[in-house]
XYZ file of C-alpha atoms in Angstrom:
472
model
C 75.315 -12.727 104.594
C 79.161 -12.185 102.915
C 80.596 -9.279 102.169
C 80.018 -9.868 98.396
C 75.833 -9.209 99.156
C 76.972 -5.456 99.558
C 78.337 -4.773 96.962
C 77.199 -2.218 94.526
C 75.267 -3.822 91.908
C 75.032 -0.848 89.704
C 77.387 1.998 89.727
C 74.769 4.356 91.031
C 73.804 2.657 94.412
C 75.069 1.310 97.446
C 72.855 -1.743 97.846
C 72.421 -3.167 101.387
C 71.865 -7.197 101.798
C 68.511 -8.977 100.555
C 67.168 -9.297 104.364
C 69.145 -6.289 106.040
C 67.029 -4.532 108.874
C 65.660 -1.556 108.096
C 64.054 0.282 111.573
C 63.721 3.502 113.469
C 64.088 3.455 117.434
C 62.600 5.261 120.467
C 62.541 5.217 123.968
C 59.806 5.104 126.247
C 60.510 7.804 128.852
C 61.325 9.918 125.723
C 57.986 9.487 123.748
C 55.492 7.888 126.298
C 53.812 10.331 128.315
C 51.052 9.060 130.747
C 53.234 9.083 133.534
C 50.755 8.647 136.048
C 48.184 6.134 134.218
C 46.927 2.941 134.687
C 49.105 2.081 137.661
C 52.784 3.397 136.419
C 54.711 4.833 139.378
C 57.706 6.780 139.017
C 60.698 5.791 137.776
C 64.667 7.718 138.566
C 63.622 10.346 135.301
C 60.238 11.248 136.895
C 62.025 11.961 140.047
C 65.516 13.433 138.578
C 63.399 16.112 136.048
C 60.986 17.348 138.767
C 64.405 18.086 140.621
C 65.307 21.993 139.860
C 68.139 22.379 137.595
C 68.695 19.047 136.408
C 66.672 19.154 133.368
C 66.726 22.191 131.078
C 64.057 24.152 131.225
C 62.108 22.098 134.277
C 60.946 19.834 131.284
C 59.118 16.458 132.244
C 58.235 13.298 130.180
C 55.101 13.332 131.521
C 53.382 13.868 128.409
C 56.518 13.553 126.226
C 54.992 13.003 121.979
C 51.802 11.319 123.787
C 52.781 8.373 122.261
C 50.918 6.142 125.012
C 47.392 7.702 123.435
C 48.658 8.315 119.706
C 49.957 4.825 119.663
C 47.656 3.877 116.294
C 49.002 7.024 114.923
C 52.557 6.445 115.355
C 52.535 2.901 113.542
C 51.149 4.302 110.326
C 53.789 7.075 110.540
C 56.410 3.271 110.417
C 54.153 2.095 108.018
C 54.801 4.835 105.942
C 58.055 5.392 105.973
C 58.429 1.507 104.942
C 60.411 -0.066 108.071
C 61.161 -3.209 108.664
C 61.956 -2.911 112.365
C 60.594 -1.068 115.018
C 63.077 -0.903 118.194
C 61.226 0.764 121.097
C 61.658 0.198 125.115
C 59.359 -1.161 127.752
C 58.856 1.023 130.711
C 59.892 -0.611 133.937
C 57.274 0.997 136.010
C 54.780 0.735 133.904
C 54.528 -3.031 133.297
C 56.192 -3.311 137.816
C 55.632 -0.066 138.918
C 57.527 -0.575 142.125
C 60.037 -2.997 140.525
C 58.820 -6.112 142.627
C 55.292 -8.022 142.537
C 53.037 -9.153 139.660
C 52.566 -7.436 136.440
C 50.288 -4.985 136.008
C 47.976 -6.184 132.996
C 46.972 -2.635 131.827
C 50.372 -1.988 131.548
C 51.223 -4.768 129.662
C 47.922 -4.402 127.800
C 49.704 -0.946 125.894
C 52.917 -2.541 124.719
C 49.861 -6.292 123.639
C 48.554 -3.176 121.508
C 51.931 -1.768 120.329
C 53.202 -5.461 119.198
C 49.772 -6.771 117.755
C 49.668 -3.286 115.934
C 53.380 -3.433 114.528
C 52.917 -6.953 113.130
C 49.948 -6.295 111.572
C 51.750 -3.317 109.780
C 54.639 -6.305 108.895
C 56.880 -4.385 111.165
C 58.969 -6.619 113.466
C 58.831 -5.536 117.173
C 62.042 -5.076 118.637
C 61.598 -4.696 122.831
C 64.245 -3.040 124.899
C 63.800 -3.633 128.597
C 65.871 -1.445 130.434
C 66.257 2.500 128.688
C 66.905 3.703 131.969
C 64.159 4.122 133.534
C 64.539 2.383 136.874
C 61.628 2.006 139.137
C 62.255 4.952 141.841
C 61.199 2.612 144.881
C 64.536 0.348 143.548
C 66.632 3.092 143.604
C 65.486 4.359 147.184
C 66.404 0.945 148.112
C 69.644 1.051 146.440
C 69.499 1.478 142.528
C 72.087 -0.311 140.251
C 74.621 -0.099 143.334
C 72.476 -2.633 144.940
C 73.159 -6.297 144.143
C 69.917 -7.352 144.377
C 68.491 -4.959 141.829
C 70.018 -7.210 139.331
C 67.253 -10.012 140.541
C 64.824 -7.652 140.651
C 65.527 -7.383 136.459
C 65.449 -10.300 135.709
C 62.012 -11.327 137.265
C 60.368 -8.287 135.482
C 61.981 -9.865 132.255
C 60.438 -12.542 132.998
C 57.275 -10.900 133.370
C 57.779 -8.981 130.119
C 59.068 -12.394 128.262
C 55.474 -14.499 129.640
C 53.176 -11.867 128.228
C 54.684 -10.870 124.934
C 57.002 -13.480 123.872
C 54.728 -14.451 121.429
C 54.732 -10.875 119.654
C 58.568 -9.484 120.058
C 60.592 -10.677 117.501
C 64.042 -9.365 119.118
C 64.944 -8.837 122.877
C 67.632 -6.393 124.307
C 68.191 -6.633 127.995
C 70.048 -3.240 128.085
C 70.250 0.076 126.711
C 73.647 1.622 126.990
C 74.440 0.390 130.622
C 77.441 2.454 130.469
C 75.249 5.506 130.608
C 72.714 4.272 133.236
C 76.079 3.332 135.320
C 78.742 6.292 134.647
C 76.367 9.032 133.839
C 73.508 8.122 136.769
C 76.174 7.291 139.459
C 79.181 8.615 138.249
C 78.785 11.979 136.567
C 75.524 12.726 137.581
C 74.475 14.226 134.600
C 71.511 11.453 134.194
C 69.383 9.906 136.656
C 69.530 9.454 139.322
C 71.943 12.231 139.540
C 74.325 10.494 141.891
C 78.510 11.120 142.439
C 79.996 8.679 143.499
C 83.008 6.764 141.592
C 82.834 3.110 143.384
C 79.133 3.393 143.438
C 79.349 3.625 139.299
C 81.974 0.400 139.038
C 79.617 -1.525 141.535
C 76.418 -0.428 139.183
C 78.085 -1.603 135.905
C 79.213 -5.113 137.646
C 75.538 -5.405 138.429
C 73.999 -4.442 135.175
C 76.136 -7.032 133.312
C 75.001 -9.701 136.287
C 71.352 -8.271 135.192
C 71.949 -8.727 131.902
C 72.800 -12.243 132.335
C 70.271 -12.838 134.602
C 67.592 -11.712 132.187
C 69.406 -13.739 128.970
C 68.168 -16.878 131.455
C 64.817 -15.820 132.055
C 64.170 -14.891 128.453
C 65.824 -18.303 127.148
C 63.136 -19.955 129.311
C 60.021 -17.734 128.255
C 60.390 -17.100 124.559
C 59.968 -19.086 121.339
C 62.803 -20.501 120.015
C 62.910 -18.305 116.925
C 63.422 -15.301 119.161
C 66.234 -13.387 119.488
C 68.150 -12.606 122.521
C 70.739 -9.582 122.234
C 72.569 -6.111 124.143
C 73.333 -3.132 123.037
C 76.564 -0.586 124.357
C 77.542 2.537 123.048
C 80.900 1.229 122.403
C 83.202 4.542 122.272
C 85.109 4.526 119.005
C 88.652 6.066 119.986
C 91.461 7.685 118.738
C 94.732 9.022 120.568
C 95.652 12.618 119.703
C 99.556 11.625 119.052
C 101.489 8.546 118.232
C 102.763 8.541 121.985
C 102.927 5.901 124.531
C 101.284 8.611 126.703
C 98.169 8.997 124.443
C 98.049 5.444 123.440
C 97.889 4.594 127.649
C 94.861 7.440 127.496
C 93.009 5.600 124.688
C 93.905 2.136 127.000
C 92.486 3.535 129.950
C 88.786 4.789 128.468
C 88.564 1.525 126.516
C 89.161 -0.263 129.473
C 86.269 1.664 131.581
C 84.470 2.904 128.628
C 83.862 -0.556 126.315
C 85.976 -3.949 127.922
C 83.977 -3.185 131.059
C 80.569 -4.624 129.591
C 82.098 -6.438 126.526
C 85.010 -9.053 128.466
C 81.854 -9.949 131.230
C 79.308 -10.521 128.524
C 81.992 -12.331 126.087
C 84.694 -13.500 127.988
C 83.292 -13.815 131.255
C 86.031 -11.672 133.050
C 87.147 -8.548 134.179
C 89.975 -6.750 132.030
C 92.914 -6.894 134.218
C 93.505 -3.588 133.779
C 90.698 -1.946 134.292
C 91.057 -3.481 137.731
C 94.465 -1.870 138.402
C 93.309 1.471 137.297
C 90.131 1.323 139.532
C 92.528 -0.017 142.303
C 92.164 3.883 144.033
C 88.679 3.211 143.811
C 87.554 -0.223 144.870
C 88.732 -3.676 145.001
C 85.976 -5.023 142.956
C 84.766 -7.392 146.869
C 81.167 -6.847 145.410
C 82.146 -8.951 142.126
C 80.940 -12.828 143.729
C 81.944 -16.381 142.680
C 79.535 -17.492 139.473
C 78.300 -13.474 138.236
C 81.177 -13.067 135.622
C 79.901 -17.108 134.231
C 76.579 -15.622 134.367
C 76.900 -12.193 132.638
C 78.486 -14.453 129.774
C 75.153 -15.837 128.595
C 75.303 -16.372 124.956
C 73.373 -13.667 123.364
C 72.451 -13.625 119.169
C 73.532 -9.973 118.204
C 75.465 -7.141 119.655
C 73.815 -3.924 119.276
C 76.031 -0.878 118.635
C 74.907 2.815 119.026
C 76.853 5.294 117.777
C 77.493 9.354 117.596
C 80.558 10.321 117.514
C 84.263 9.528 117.923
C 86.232 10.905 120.669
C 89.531 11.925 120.912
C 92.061 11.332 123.907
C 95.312 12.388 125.345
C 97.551 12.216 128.139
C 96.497 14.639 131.087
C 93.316 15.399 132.560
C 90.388 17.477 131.766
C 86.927 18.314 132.784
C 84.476 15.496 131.780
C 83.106 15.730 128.442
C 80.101 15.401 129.500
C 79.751 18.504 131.161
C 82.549 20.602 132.009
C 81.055 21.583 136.102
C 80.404 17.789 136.763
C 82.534 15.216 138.488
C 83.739 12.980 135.859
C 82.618 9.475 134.238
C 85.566 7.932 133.991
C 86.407 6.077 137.063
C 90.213 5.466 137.587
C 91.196 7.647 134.407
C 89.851 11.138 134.939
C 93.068 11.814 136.274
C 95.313 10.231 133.405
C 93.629 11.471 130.154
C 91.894 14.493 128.564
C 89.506 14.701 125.941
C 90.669 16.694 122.634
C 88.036 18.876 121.014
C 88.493 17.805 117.079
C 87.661 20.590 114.170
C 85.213 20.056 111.803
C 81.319 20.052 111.651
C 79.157 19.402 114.772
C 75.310 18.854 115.279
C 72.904 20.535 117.913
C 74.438 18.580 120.686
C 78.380 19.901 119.601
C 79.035 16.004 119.217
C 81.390 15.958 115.901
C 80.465 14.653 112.536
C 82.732 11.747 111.642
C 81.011 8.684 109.985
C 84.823 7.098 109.599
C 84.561 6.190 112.986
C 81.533 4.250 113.210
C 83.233 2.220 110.307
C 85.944 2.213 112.660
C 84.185 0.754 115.400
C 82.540 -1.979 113.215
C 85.464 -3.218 112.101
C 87.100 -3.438 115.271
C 84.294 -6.010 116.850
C 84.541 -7.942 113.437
C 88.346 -8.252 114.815
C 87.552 -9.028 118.708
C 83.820 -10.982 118.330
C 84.554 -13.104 115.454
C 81.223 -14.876 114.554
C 79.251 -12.280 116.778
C 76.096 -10.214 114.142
C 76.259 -6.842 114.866
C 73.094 -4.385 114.303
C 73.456 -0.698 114.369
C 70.628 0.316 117.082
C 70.967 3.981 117.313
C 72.594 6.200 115.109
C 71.341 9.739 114.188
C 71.738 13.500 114.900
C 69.960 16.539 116.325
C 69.547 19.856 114.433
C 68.169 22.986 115.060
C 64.946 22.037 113.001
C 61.323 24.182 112.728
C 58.385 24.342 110.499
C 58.573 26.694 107.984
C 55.856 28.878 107.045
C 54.180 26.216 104.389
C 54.618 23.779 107.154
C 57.459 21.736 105.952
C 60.281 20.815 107.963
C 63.764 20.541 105.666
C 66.690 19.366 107.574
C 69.216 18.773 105.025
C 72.258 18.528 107.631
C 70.304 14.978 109.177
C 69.821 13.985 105.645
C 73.794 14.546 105.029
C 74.722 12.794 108.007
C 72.623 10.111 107.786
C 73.816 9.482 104.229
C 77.403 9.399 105.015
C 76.720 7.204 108.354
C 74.827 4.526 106.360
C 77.988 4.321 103.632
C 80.201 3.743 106.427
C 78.180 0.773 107.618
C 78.093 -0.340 104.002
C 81.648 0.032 103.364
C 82.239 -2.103 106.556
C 79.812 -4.651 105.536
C 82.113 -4.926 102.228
C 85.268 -4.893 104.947
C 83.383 -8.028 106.182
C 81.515 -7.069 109.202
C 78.354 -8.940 109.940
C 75.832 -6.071 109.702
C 72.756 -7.288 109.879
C 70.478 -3.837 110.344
C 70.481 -0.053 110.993
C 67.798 1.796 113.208
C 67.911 5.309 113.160
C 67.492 7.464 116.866
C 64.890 8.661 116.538
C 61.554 8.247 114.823
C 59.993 11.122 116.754
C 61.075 14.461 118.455
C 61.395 13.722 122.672
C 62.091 14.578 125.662
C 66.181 14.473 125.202
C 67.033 13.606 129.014
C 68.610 16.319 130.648
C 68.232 18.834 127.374
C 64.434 18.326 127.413
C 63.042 18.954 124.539
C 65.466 21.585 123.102
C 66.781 19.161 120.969
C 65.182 17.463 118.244
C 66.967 14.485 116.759
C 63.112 13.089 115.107
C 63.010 12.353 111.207
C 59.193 13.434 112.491
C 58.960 16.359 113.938
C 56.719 16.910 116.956
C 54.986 20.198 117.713
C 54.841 19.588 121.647
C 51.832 21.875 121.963
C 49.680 20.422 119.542
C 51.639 17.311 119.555
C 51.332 17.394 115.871
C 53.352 14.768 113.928
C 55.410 15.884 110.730
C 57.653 14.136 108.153
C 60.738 16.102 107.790
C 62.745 16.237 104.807
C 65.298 13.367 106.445
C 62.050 10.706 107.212
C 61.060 11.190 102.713
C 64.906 10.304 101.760
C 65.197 7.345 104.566
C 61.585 6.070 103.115
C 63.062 5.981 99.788
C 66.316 4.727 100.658
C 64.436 1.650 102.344
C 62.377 1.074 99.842
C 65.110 1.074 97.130
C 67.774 -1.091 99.267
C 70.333 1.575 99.217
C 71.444 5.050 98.820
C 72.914 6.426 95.968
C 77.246 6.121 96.448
């Protein structure tokens, strides 16, 4: 793929490369449902959202968009919309419900009829094993903090690997480990709700040694043909002034925010400064001899999910996560402070700024030379509803979408290895700890009924995929 491939060939489109990936993405804990069937125990988000006042509203996934029964129905919705690519997770505790022990076939019978299903379609399955849903039993023995909950991954890849490796075209290890780290043991704001600063350093150190870990067992279990791959929400940054202050801020939430997964997994090593501004914290003891070699596994393709920028200065502030909760950002919460930026904003008040997801692309060109990137989640919620004929028109998702996807084309023609784009999220879900009051679907889900319904945003990405491109 060059740069040239991307190019415009008329004046009236943007035309993506011959073989780019064209997909849609979910999450299991979001969209499953069947919490308690055929032999799934709970994970950390069936025990954090029965907890009062963690999840808005007291909502569950425990029936989520009943995806686990309307799993037929789901794959013509892809079908329709013309995808390529389907990127969904496997559920932990559904396949190893207490994160140790054999596989449970019934288990891994659902995700058999999930893969046989997408290929018939000509959809390529694309498997996530980790979106955060950690088998409870692990995390009463420890959770991510726990060294050996990184072996404990990387025998249920295994697991995963031996009974679909024959049907998953892709594999990512990880789903934004900087969440399941700095918002489940740092913040608290996620499961499982923990606060404690070293306890979020010592689960990121162990979800990179996972990672590697399961790179191993998936190299020994797959075809050849297979892909092995990660993906971070990198945080695309910008300093508020051309200071030395506020370019120390940006610095400081690179360091804890992106070089703590990307130096392990690249370079195999700790950024040096992110150990001197954790120094308050820990002294990294729990980092051994061999995990940093380890968490370097080669890997075929970075995945990328992106948002929004953010914004940083010298100071401190609340997190930005929410404003009552301890903060995320071990050993800088008290050197920088988040800027609120003008301009538009979706459902979620994250700001609309496709520039920086060109940004971001360009800057791993730069720093992972030779590295294919795939954009695994990018989207936005809106305040979407049926209207009284029944349609659902959400012409802000269509808007942002549109300018999104020209910002990955115009850094495909910067020369950034692009190989694909999966929009978050094929369905309405359960949206963590905002339940389902926000929708960020290109179907939308009527949770009572369950009902499934193209929105305006899922007709203009159909036609976008099956034309190549979007019109400049």
């Amino acid at each position: 793929m060059t740069a040239l491939d991307a190019r415009p060939r008329t004046g009236a489109t943007l035309r993506f490369p011959a073989h780019f990936r064209w997909g849609t993405a979910t999450a299991a804990y979001q969209i499953e449902g069947a919490a308690g069937e055929d032999g799934r125990a709970p994970s950390i988000w069936d025990t954090f959202s029965r907890t009062p006042g963690k999840v808005r509203n007291g909502d569950t996934g425990d029936i989520a968009a009943d995806h686990y029964h309307r799993v037929s129905e789901d794959i013509a919705l892809m079908r329709r919309l013309g995808v390529t690519d389907y990127r969904f997770s496997i559920a932990w505790p559904r396949v190893q419900p207490t994160g140790r022990g054999p596989a449970v076939q019934k288990g891994l019978d659902f995700y058999r009829r999930l893969t046989d299903g997408l290929r018939q379609a000509g959809i390529r399955p694309v498997a996530t094993l980790y979106h955060w849903d950690l088998p409870q039993e692990l995390e009463d023995a420890g959770g991510w903090p726990n060294r050996e909950t990184a072996y404990r991954f990387a025998e249920y890849a295994g697991l995963a690997a031996e009974a679909l490796g024959d049907r998953v075209a892709t594999w990512t290890t990880l789903n934004e480990p900087w969440c399941a780290a700095f918002l489940g043991y740092g913040s608290g704001v996620h499961a499982p709700g923990r606060t404690s600063a070293v306890d979020s350093l010592r689960a990121a150190h162990h979800l990179n040694l996972a990672h590697g870990l399961a790179v191993r067992a998936l190299r020994g279990a797959v075809p050849g043909a297979a892909e092995v791959s990660l993906t971070l929400n990198l945080h695309a940054l910008r300093a508020r002034a051309d200071t030395p202050e506020d370019a120390d801020a940006v610095r400081r939430i690179d360091a804890v925010g992106n070089r703590i997964f990307l130096d392990p997994v690249f370079h195999g090593r700790l950024p040096e400064d992110l150990v001197g501004d954790t120094a308050p914290v820990t002294d990294w003891s729990f980092v051994m001899d061999g995990d940093l070699r380890t968490a370097a596994a080669p890997i075929d393709s970075l995945g990328i999910n992106y948002y929004s920028p953010a914004t940083v200065a010298a100071g401190t502030s609340p997190s930005p996560s929410r404003s009552l909760s301890p903060s995320p950002w071990a050993g800088a919460e008290r050197h920088v402070r988040f800027v609120p930026v003008p301009g538009p904003r979706t459902a979620m008040d994250w700001p609309v700024d496709p520039d920086g997801l060109h940004e971001l692309l360009l800057r791993l060109r730069d720093d992972l030379p030779g590295v294919p990137l795939v954009v695994t989640e990018n989207g936005a919620a809106y305040e979407d509803y049926a209207d009284p004929s029944g349609q659902v028109k959400d012409p802000e998702r269509v808007a942002y979408l549109h300018a999104h996807l020209a910002a990955v084309h115009r850094a495909i023609e910067d020369g950034a290895d692009v190989r694909g784009y999966f929009l978050w999220s094929l369905l309405d879900n359960f949206e963590w700890a905002y339940g389902y009051s926000k929708r960020f679907g290109i179907v939308h889900v009527d949770f009572p009924t369950r009902r499934r319904t193209f929105k305006s945003s899922a007709h203009w990405y159909a036609d976008v995929i099956a034309r190549g491109g979007l019109t400049a």
